[in-house]
Amino acid sequence: MIDTKELKTRYDEIRRNIENRFMNVDLDAIIALQDERYNVLQATEALRARKNETASKMKAKLDTDTRNALIEEGKRIKTELAEKEARLAEIDQEFQDKARTIPNYASPKAPVGKEDKDSLAIKFVGEPKHFPFKAKDHVELGESLDILDFENGAKVSGQKFYYIKNKAVILQMALERYAMDIVMKHGFIPFITPDIAKEEILNGIGFNPRGAESNIYTIEGTGTCLVGTAEITLGGYYSNTIIDKKDLPIKMTGLSHCFRREAGGAGQYSKGLYRVHQFSKLEMFIYCTPEESEKFHEEILSIEEEIFSGLGLAYRIVDTATGDLGAPAYRKFDIEAWMPGRGDEGEYGEVTSTSNCTDYQARSLNIRYRDDDGKLRFVHMLNGTAVALSRAMVAIMENYQNEDGSISIPDALVPLCGFNRIEKQ
């Protein structure tokens, strides 16, 4: 969450930011809750002081009437204090829940707009591939080569689940290792992370585990959820921790399964592997000082570029519009790879994103470091996709298809695969 001490001092800026993100947040109601919480807290503290004062008077030598009067007063204070403390806990929880709905401040450099079309393409790399034959999409290729099976995935698990088979299994494992080697070269510590996280961690990271619009699978009666990204588990790793400044930056990379409900995800652009309920992903995560977060945001983006340019794929970088940032993000860049089977003539499709969340997540998760002057400050937290394996597979299969229906393997992956082509068996 943002610093709630700034709700009044930066009121106009916060309200304008909410409007630019096209979010429905009642800032005035949240401030009213904050004021009520303050008043209840003051009344509670006054009652605690009276309780202590009464207890102190009881230590003196008193006559019976005075002692009995103090006992009765103590009982009244105790009852009233219990009521005030219950109300304080209730209103504090309500305030915290509402305050979390306020989005992070957006970078002044982020384009203002509501939808994907308002985002700004800032860089193009490589030439989109066009074939002298009609390109197939990855679903056609995968089924004809017997490397993807959506029909049995749906039969066993439901729609948007799938089987990866035969040489595609090796291709995915090669992609994992390829991306991991690059990320580790840049100093990231490798992790395989849990697939489950507590709801309090999801809330702290900025994911909503409940409600009709939630993208999260909750595990009934446990207070836990299946993670949609290793950002959740890597971001929760240092919750309620004071990190030594000398240990910053901390660079982590996590391989995990990702589970997403993808409610409403339909249409031709969501078909096949592009939008699914389960996939694997290698995530990058950085904890750093506030002064360094923009620099590390650029570094994560450059690593993503290194991964996808090394696969020989054409792509573009998109500076995400404010309305599509997501509440925790200060600024976000997407990489969209060219996908020849997307649409009638091919289009770009998102394969990675990287977000600088500044101190928004750290405040909720209470992750701090002690500055040189001894003052505790919140760290800045950044995340970025090294490779979402399902979407990377889409881009590779469609860009490296051959007229005979086979798929060539990118040169960077051949040593890891042990073969250079997937052909019909």
Coordinates of C-alpha atoms in Angstrom, one line a residue:
M1 CA 0.0 0.0 0.0
I2 CA 1.0 3.6 -0.2
D3 CA 2.1 5.7 2.8
T4 CA -1.3 6.4 4.4
K5 CA 0.2 9.4 6.2
E6 CA 0.1 11.1 2.8
L7 CA -3.7 10.7 2.2
K8 CA -4.3 14.3 3.0
T9 CA -1.0 15.9 2.2
R10 CA -1.0 14.4 -1.3
Y11 CA -4.7 14.2 -1.7
D12 CA -5.0 15.8 -5.2
E13 CA -2.1 13.7 -6.6
I14 CA -3.6 10.5 -5.2
R15 CA -7.0 11.2 -6.5
R16 CA -5.6 12.1 -10.0
N17 CA -3.6 8.9 -10.0
I18 CA -6.7 6.9 -9.2
E19 CA -8.5 8.6 -12.1
N20 CA -5.6 8.0 -14.5
R21 CA -5.8 4.3 -13.6
F22 CA -9.5 4.2 -14.1
M23 CA -10.1 2.5 -10.8
N24 CA -13.1 2.8 -8.5
V25 CA -11.7 3.9 -5.2
D26 CA -13.6 6.2 -2.8
L27 CA -10.7 8.2 -1.4
D28 CA -12.9 10.5 0.8
A29 CA -14.5 7.5 2.5
I30 CA -11.0 6.0 3.2
I31 CA -9.9 9.3 4.8
A32 CA -13.1 9.5 6.8
L33 CA -12.3 6.0 8.1
Q34 CA -8.8 7.2 8.9
D35 CA -10.2 10.1 10.9
E36 CA -12.6 7.8 12.8
R37 CA -9.8 5.4 13.6
Y38 CA -7.8 8.3 15.0
N39 CA -10.6 9.4 17.2
V40 CA -11.3 5.9 18.5
L41 CA -7.6 5.4 19.1
Q42 CA -7.5 8.7 21.1
A43 CA -10.5 7.7 23.2
T44 CA -9.0 4.3 23.8
E45 CA -5.7 5.7 24.9
A46 CA -7.5 8.1 27.3
L47 CA -9.4 5.1 28.8
R48 CA -6.1 3.2 29.2
A49 CA -4.6 6.2 31.0
R50 CA -7.7 6.4 33.3
K51 CA -7.4 2.6 34.0
N52 CA -3.8 3.0 35.0
E53 CA -4.5 6.0 37.1
T54 CA -7.3 4.2 39.0
A55 CA -5.0 1.2 39.5
S56 CA -2.4 3.5 40.9
K57 CA -4.8 5.0 43.4
M58 CA -5.8 1.6 44.6
K59 CA -2.2 1.0 45.9
A60 CA -2.6 3.8 48.5
K61 CA -4.2 3.3 51.9
L62 CA -7.9 4.1 51.4
D63 CA -11.1 4.1 53.4
T64 CA -13.7 1.5 52.4
D65 CA -16.1 3.9 50.6
T66 CA -13.2 5.4 48.5
R67 CA -11.9 1.9 47.7
N68 CA -15.3 0.7 46.7
A69 CA -15.9 3.7 44.5
L70 CA -12.5 3.1 42.7
I71 CA -13.4 -0.5 42.2
E72 CA -16.7 0.4 40.6
E73 CA -15.0 3.0 38.4
G74 CA -12.4 0.4 37.4
K75 CA -15.2 -2.0 36.3
R76 CA -16.8 0.8 34.2
I77 CA -13.5 1.7 32.6
K78 CA -12.8 -2.0 31.9
T79 CA -16.1 -2.5 30.2
E80 CA -15.9 0.7 28.1
L81 CA -12.3 0.0 27.2
A82 CA -13.1 -3.5 26.0
E83 CA -15.8 -1.9 23.7
K84 CA -13.4 0.7 22.4
E85 CA -10.7 -1.8 21.7
A86 CA -13.1 -4.0 19.8
R87 CA -14.3 -1.1 17.8
L88 CA -10.7 0.0 17.2
A89 CA -9.7 -3.4 15.9
E90 CA -12.7 -3.5 13.7
I91 CA -12.2 0.0 12.2
D92 CA -8.5 -0.6 11.8
Q93 CA -9.1 -3.7 9.8
E94 CA -11.6 -1.9 7.6
F95 CA -9.3 1.0 7.1
Q96 CA -6.4 -1.3 6.2
D97 CA -8.5 -3.3 3.7
K98 CA -9.8 -0.1 2.1
A99 CA -6.3 1.6 2.0
R100 CA -5.0 -1.4 0.1
T101 CA -7.4 -0.6 -2.8
I102 CA -5.5 2.7 -3.4
P103 CA -3.0 2.0 -6.2
N104 CA 0.7 2.8 -6.1
Y105 CA 1.7 6.2 -7.5
A106 CA 2.3 5.8 -11.3
S107 CA 5.5 7.1 -12.9
P108 CA 5.1 10.5 -14.6
K109 CA 6.7 8.8 -17.6
A110 CA 4.0 6.1 -17.9
P111 CA 1.5 6.8 -20.7
V112 CA -2.0 7.8 -19.5
G113 CA -4.7 5.6 -20.8
K114 CA -7.3 2.9 -20.0
E115 CA -6.5 0.0 -22.4
D116 CA -3.8 -1.9 -24.2
K117 CA -4.2 0.4 -27.2
D118 CA -3.1 3.3 -25.0
S119 CA 0.2 1.7 -24.1
L120 CA 3.2 3.0 -26.1
A121 CA 5.5 0.8 -28.2
I122 CA 9.0 2.3 -27.6
K123 CA 11.3 -0.2 -29.3
F124 CA 11.2 -2.7 -32.1
V125 CA 13.8 -5.5 -32.5
G126 CA 14.0 -7.9 -35.5
E127 CA 11.8 -8.3 -38.5
P128 CA 8.5 -10.0 -38.1
K129 CA 8.6 -13.4 -39.9
H130 CA 6.3 -14.0 -42.9
F131 CA 6.3 -17.2 -44.8
P132 CA 5.8 -18.1 -48.5
F133 CA 3.2 -20.5 -47.3
K134 CA 0.1 -20.1 -45.0
A135 CA 1.4 -20.1 -41.4
K136 CA -0.2 -22.4 -38.9
D137 CA -0.9 -21.4 -35.4
H138 CA 0.8 -23.4 -32.5
V139 CA -2.4 -25.4 -31.8
E140 CA -2.5 -26.8 -35.4
L141 CA 1.3 -27.4 -35.3
G142 CA 1.2 -29.0 -31.8
E143 CA -1.7 -31.4 -32.6
S144 CA -0.4 -32.4 -36.0
L145 CA 3.1 -33.2 -34.5
D146 CA 1.5 -34.9 -31.5
I147 CA 3.3 -32.7 -29.0
L148 CA 0.3 -30.8 -27.5
D149 CA -2.9 -32.4 -26.4
F150 CA -5.7 -30.0 -25.5
E151 CA -8.6 -32.5 -25.9
N152 CA -7.4 -34.9 -23.2
G153 CA -6.3 -32.0 -21.0
A154 CA -9.9 -30.7 -21.0
K155 CA -11.2 -34.2 -20.5
V156 CA -9.1 -34.8 -17.4
S157 CA -8.8 -31.3 -15.9
G158 CA -11.2 -29.0 -17.7
Q159 CA -10.9 -26.3 -20.3
K160 CA -7.6 -24.4 -20.6
F161 CA -5.6 -27.4 -19.3
Y162 CA -3.4 -29.4 -21.6
Y163 CA -0.7 -32.1 -22.0
I164 CA 2.8 -31.4 -23.4
K165 CA 4.2 -34.5 -25.1
N166 CA 7.1 -36.0 -26.8
K167 CA 9.9 -33.6 -28.0
A168 CA 8.0 -30.6 -26.7
V169 CA 8.7 -31.7 -23.2
I170 CA 12.4 -31.6 -23.9
L171 CA 12.0 -28.2 -25.6
Q172 CA 10.3 -26.8 -22.5
M173 CA 13.0 -28.2 -20.3
A174 CA 15.6 -26.7 -22.6
L175 CA 13.9 -23.3 -22.4
E176 CA 14.0 -23.5 -18.6
R177 CA 17.7 -24.2 -18.5
Y178 CA 18.5 -21.6 -21.2
A179 CA 16.7 -18.8 -19.3
M180 CA 18.1 -19.9 -15.9
D181 CA 21.7 -19.9 -17.2
I182 CA 21.3 -16.3 -18.5
V183 CA 19.6 -15.0 -15.3
M184 CA 22.2 -16.7 -13.0
K185 CA 24.9 -15.1 -15.1
H186 CA 23.5 -11.8 -14.0
G187 CA 23.8 -12.7 -10.3
F188 CA 20.3 -14.0 -9.5
I189 CA 20.1 -16.7 -6.9
P190 CA 18.0 -19.7 -8.2
F191 CA 15.0 -21.0 -6.3
I192 CA 12.2 -23.5 -6.9
T193 CA 9.4 -22.0 -5.0
P194 CA 6.2 -23.3 -3.3
D195 CA 3.1 -23.5 -5.4
I196 CA 0.9 -22.4 -2.4
A197 CA 1.0 -19.1 -0.4
K198 CA -1.0 -17.7 2.5
E199 CA -3.7 -15.2 1.7
E200 CA -1.9 -12.5 3.8
I201 CA 1.1 -12.8 1.5
L202 CA -1.0 -12.4 -1.6
N203 CA -2.7 -9.4 -0.1
G204 CA 0.7 -7.9 0.7
I205 CA 1.9 -8.4 -2.8
G206 CA -1.2 -6.8 -4.2
F207 CA -3.2 -9.8 -5.5
N208 CA -6.8 -10.2 -4.5
P209 CA -7.5 -13.8 -3.4
R210 CA -11.2 -13.3 -3.1
G211 CA -14.1 -11.9 -5.0
A212 CA -15.7 -12.4 -8.5
E213 CA -12.8 -10.6 -10.2
S214 CA -10.1 -12.6 -8.6
N215 CA -7.7 -14.5 -10.8
I216 CA -6.6 -16.7 -8.0
Y217 CA -7.5 -20.3 -7.1
T218 CA -8.2 -20.4 -3.3
I219 CA -7.8 -23.6 -1.3
E220 CA -11.1 -23.8 0.7
G221 CA -10.8 -23.7 4.5
T222 CA -7.0 -23.3 4.6
G223 CA -6.3 -19.5 4.2
T224 CA -4.0 -20.3 1.3
C225 CA -4.0 -20.1 -2.5
L226 CA -2.3 -21.5 -5.5
V227 CA 0.2 -18.9 -6.7
G228 CA -0.3 -17.2 -10.1
T229 CA 3.4 -16.3 -10.2
A230 CA 6.6 -16.8 -8.2
E231 CA 6.5 -13.0 -7.6
I232 CA 4.2 -13.9 -4.7
T233 CA 6.5 -16.4 -3.0
L234 CA 9.7 -14.5 -3.7
G235 CA 8.1 -11.3 -2.5
G236 CA 6.9 -12.9 0.7
Y237 CA 10.3 -14.4 1.4
Y238 CA 11.5 -11.5 3.5
S239 CA 8.1 -10.4 4.9
N240 CA 8.5 -8.8 8.4
T241 CA 12.2 -8.7 8.0
I242 CA 14.8 -5.9 8.4
I243 CA 17.5 -6.5 5.8
D244 CA 21.1 -5.3 6.2
K245 CA 21.8 -2.6 3.7
K246 CA 25.1 -4.2 2.9
D247 CA 23.1 -7.2 1.6
L248 CA 21.2 -5.1 -0.9
P249 CA 20.5 -5.6 -3.8
I250 CA 19.1 -9.1 -3.3
K251 CA 18.5 -10.8 -6.7
M252 CA 16.4 -13.9 -6.8
T253 CA 14.9 -16.0 -9.6
G254 CA 12.2 -18.5 -9.0
L255 CA 10.9 -21.4 -11.1
S256 CA 7.3 -22.3 -10.3
H257 CA 4.0 -23.6 -11.6
C258 CA 1.5 -20.7 -12.0
F259 CA -2.2 -21.2 -11.6
R260 CA -4.7 -18.6 -12.9
R261 CA -8.5 -18.7 -13.3
E262 CA -8.3 -16.5 -16.3
A263 CA -12.0 -15.7 -15.9
G264 CA -13.4 -14.2 -19.1
G265 CA -10.2 -15.1 -21.1
A266 CA -11.7 -16.2 -24.4
G267 CA -11.4 -15.5 -28.1
Q268 CA -8.9 -16.3 -30.8
Y269 CA -6.1 -14.4 -29.1
S270 CA -6.5 -16.6 -25.9
K271 CA -6.5 -19.9 -27.7
G272 CA -4.2 -22.8 -27.0
L273 CA -1.2 -22.2 -24.8
Y274 CA -1.5 -18.4 -24.8
R275 CA -4.0 -18.1 -22.0
V276 CA -4.2 -21.2 -19.8
H277 CA -5.0 -22.1 -16.2
Q278 CA -1.6 -23.7 -15.4
F279 CA 1.9 -23.1 -16.8
S280 CA 5.5 -22.9 -15.6
K281 CA 7.4 -19.7 -15.4
L282 CA 10.9 -18.4 -14.4
E283 CA 10.5 -15.2 -12.5
M284 CA 13.1 -12.6 -11.6
F285 CA 12.8 -10.6 -8.3
I286 CA 14.9 -7.8 -6.8
Y287 CA 15.0 -6.1 -3.4
C288 CA 17.0 -2.8 -3.5
T289 CA 17.2 0.7 -2.1
P290 CA 14.9 3.4 -3.4
E291 CA 17.7 5.1 -5.2
E292 CA 18.5 2.1 -7.3
S293 CA 15.1 0.7 -8.3
E294 CA 14.8 2.5 -11.7
K295 CA 18.3 1.3 -12.7
F296 CA 17.4 -2.3 -11.8
H297 CA 14.1 -2.0 -13.6
E298 CA 16.1 -1.3 -16.8
E299 CA 18.4 -4.2 -15.9
I300 CA 15.6 -6.7 -15.7
L301 CA 14.2 -5.5 -19.0
S302 CA 17.6 -5.9 -20.7
I303 CA 17.9 -9.5 -19.4
E304 CA 14.4 -10.2 -20.8
E305 CA 15.6 -8.8 -24.1
E306 CA 18.8 -10.9 -24.0
I307 CA 16.7 -14.0 -23.5
F308 CA 14.3 -13.4 -26.4
S309 CA 16.8 -11.9 -28.8
G310 CA 19.0 -14.9 -28.2
L311 CA 16.1 -17.1 -29.4
G312 CA 16.1 -15.2 -32.7
L313 CA 12.6 -13.8 -32.2
A314 CA 11.3 -10.4 -33.4
Y315 CA 9.7 -8.4 -30.5
R316 CA 8.7 -5.0 -29.4
I317 CA 8.9 -3.3 -26.0
V318 CA 5.7 -1.6 -24.7
D319 CA 5.5 1.1 -22.0
T320 CA 2.3 0.1 -20.3
A321 CA -0.5 2.6 -19.9
T322 CA -1.7 3.7 -16.4
G323 CA -5.0 1.9 -16.7
D324 CA -3.3 -1.5 -17.4
L325 CA -0.4 -1.2 -14.8
G326 CA -1.9 -3.2 -12.0
A327 CA -2.3 -1.6 -8.6
P328 CA 1.3 -2.3 -7.2
A329 CA 3.2 -1.1 -10.3
Y330 CA 4.8 2.3 -10.5
R331 CA 5.9 1.5 -14.1
K332 CA 5.7 -1.6 -16.2
F333 CA 7.3 -2.7 -19.5
D334 CA 6.0 -5.6 -21.6
I335 CA 7.9 -7.5 -24.3
E336 CA 5.6 -8.7 -27.0
A337 CA 7.0 -11.3 -29.4
W338 CA 5.9 -11.7 -33.0
M339 CA 3.5 -14.6 -33.4
P340 CA 2.9 -15.5 -37.1
G341 CA -0.2 -17.7 -36.2
R342 CA -1.9 -14.9 -34.3
G343 CA -4.7 -13.3 -36.2
D344 CA -4.9 -13.5 -40.0
E345 CA -1.4 -12.3 -40.8
G346 CA 0.4 -12.5 -37.5
E347 CA 0.6 -10.1 -34.6
Y348 CA 2.6 -9.3 -31.5
G349 CA 1.7 -11.1 -28.3
E350 CA 2.9 -10.5 -24.7
V351 CA 5.6 -12.9 -23.5
T352 CA 7.1 -11.1 -20.5
S353 CA 6.5 -8.1 -18.3
T354 CA 8.6 -6.3 -15.7
S355 CA 7.3 -4.0 -13.0
N356 CA 8.9 -1.6 -10.5
C357 CA 6.6 -1.6 -7.5
T358 CA 8.7 0.8 -5.5
D359 CA 7.9 0.5 -1.8
Y360 CA 4.2 -0.4 -2.3
Q361 CA 4.5 -4.1 -1.6
A362 CA 7.2 -3.6 1.1
R363 CA 4.9 -1.5 3.2
S364 CA 2.2 -4.2 3.3
L365 CA 4.7 -6.9 3.9
N366 CA 6.8 -4.9 6.3
I367 CA 10.2 -5.3 4.6
R368 CA 12.7 -2.7 5.6
Y369 CA 16.4 -1.9 5.8
R370 CA 18.4 0.4 8.0
D371 CA 19.8 3.4 6.2
D372 CA 23.3 4.9 6.8
D373 CA 21.8 7.4 9.2
G374 CA 20.2 4.5 11.2
K375 CA 16.7 5.2 10.0
L376 CA 14.5 2.3 8.9
R377 CA 13.2 2.6 5.4
F378 CA 11.1 0.4 3.2
V379 CA 12.9 -1.5 0.4
H380 CA 11.9 -1.2 -3.3
M381 CA 10.7 -4.4 -4.9
L382 CA 10.8 -5.3 -8.6
N383 CA 9.7 -8.3 -10.6
G384 CA 10.1 -9.5 -14.2
T385 CA 9.4 -12.6 -16.2
A386 CA 12.5 -14.3 -17.4
V387 CA 10.4 -16.8 -19.4
A388 CA 6.7 -17.8 -19.3
L389 CA 7.3 -21.2 -20.8
S390 CA 3.8 -21.6 -22.4
R391 CA 4.0 -18.3 -24.3
A392 CA 7.6 -18.7 -25.3
M393 CA 6.7 -22.1 -26.7
V394 CA 3.9 -20.4 -28.8
A395 CA 6.5 -17.9 -30.2
I396 CA 9.1 -20.6 -31.0
M397 CA 6.7 -23.0 -32.6
E398 CA 5.0 -20.4 -34.8
N399 CA 8.2 -18.6 -35.9
Y400 CA 10.3 -21.7 -36.5
Q401 CA 7.6 -23.7 -38.4
N402 CA 8.5 -25.2 -41.8
E403 CA 6.3 -25.7 -44.8
D404 CA 6.2 -29.5 -44.2
G405 CA 4.7 -28.9 -40.7
S406 CA 7.9 -29.5 -38.8
I407 CA 9.4 -27.1 -36.3
S408 CA 13.1 -26.2 -36.3
I409 CA 14.8 -25.6 -32.9
P410 CA 16.4 -22.2 -32.3
D411 CA 20.2 -22.5 -32.4
A412 CA 20.6 -21.5 -28.7
L413 CA 18.4 -24.4 -27.6
V414 CA 19.8 -27.2 -29.9
P415 CA 22.7 -28.1 -27.4
L416 CA 20.1 -28.3 -24.6
C417 CA 17.5 -30.3 -26.6
G418 CA 19.9 -32.7 -28.3
F419 CA 17.9 -32.4 -31.6
N420 CA 17.4 -29.6 -34.1
R421 CA 13.9 -30.3 -35.4
I422 CA 10.5 -31.7 -34.3
E423 CA 9.0 -33.7 -37.1
K424 CA 5.8 -35.7 -37.5
Q425 CA 6.3 -39.2 -36.1

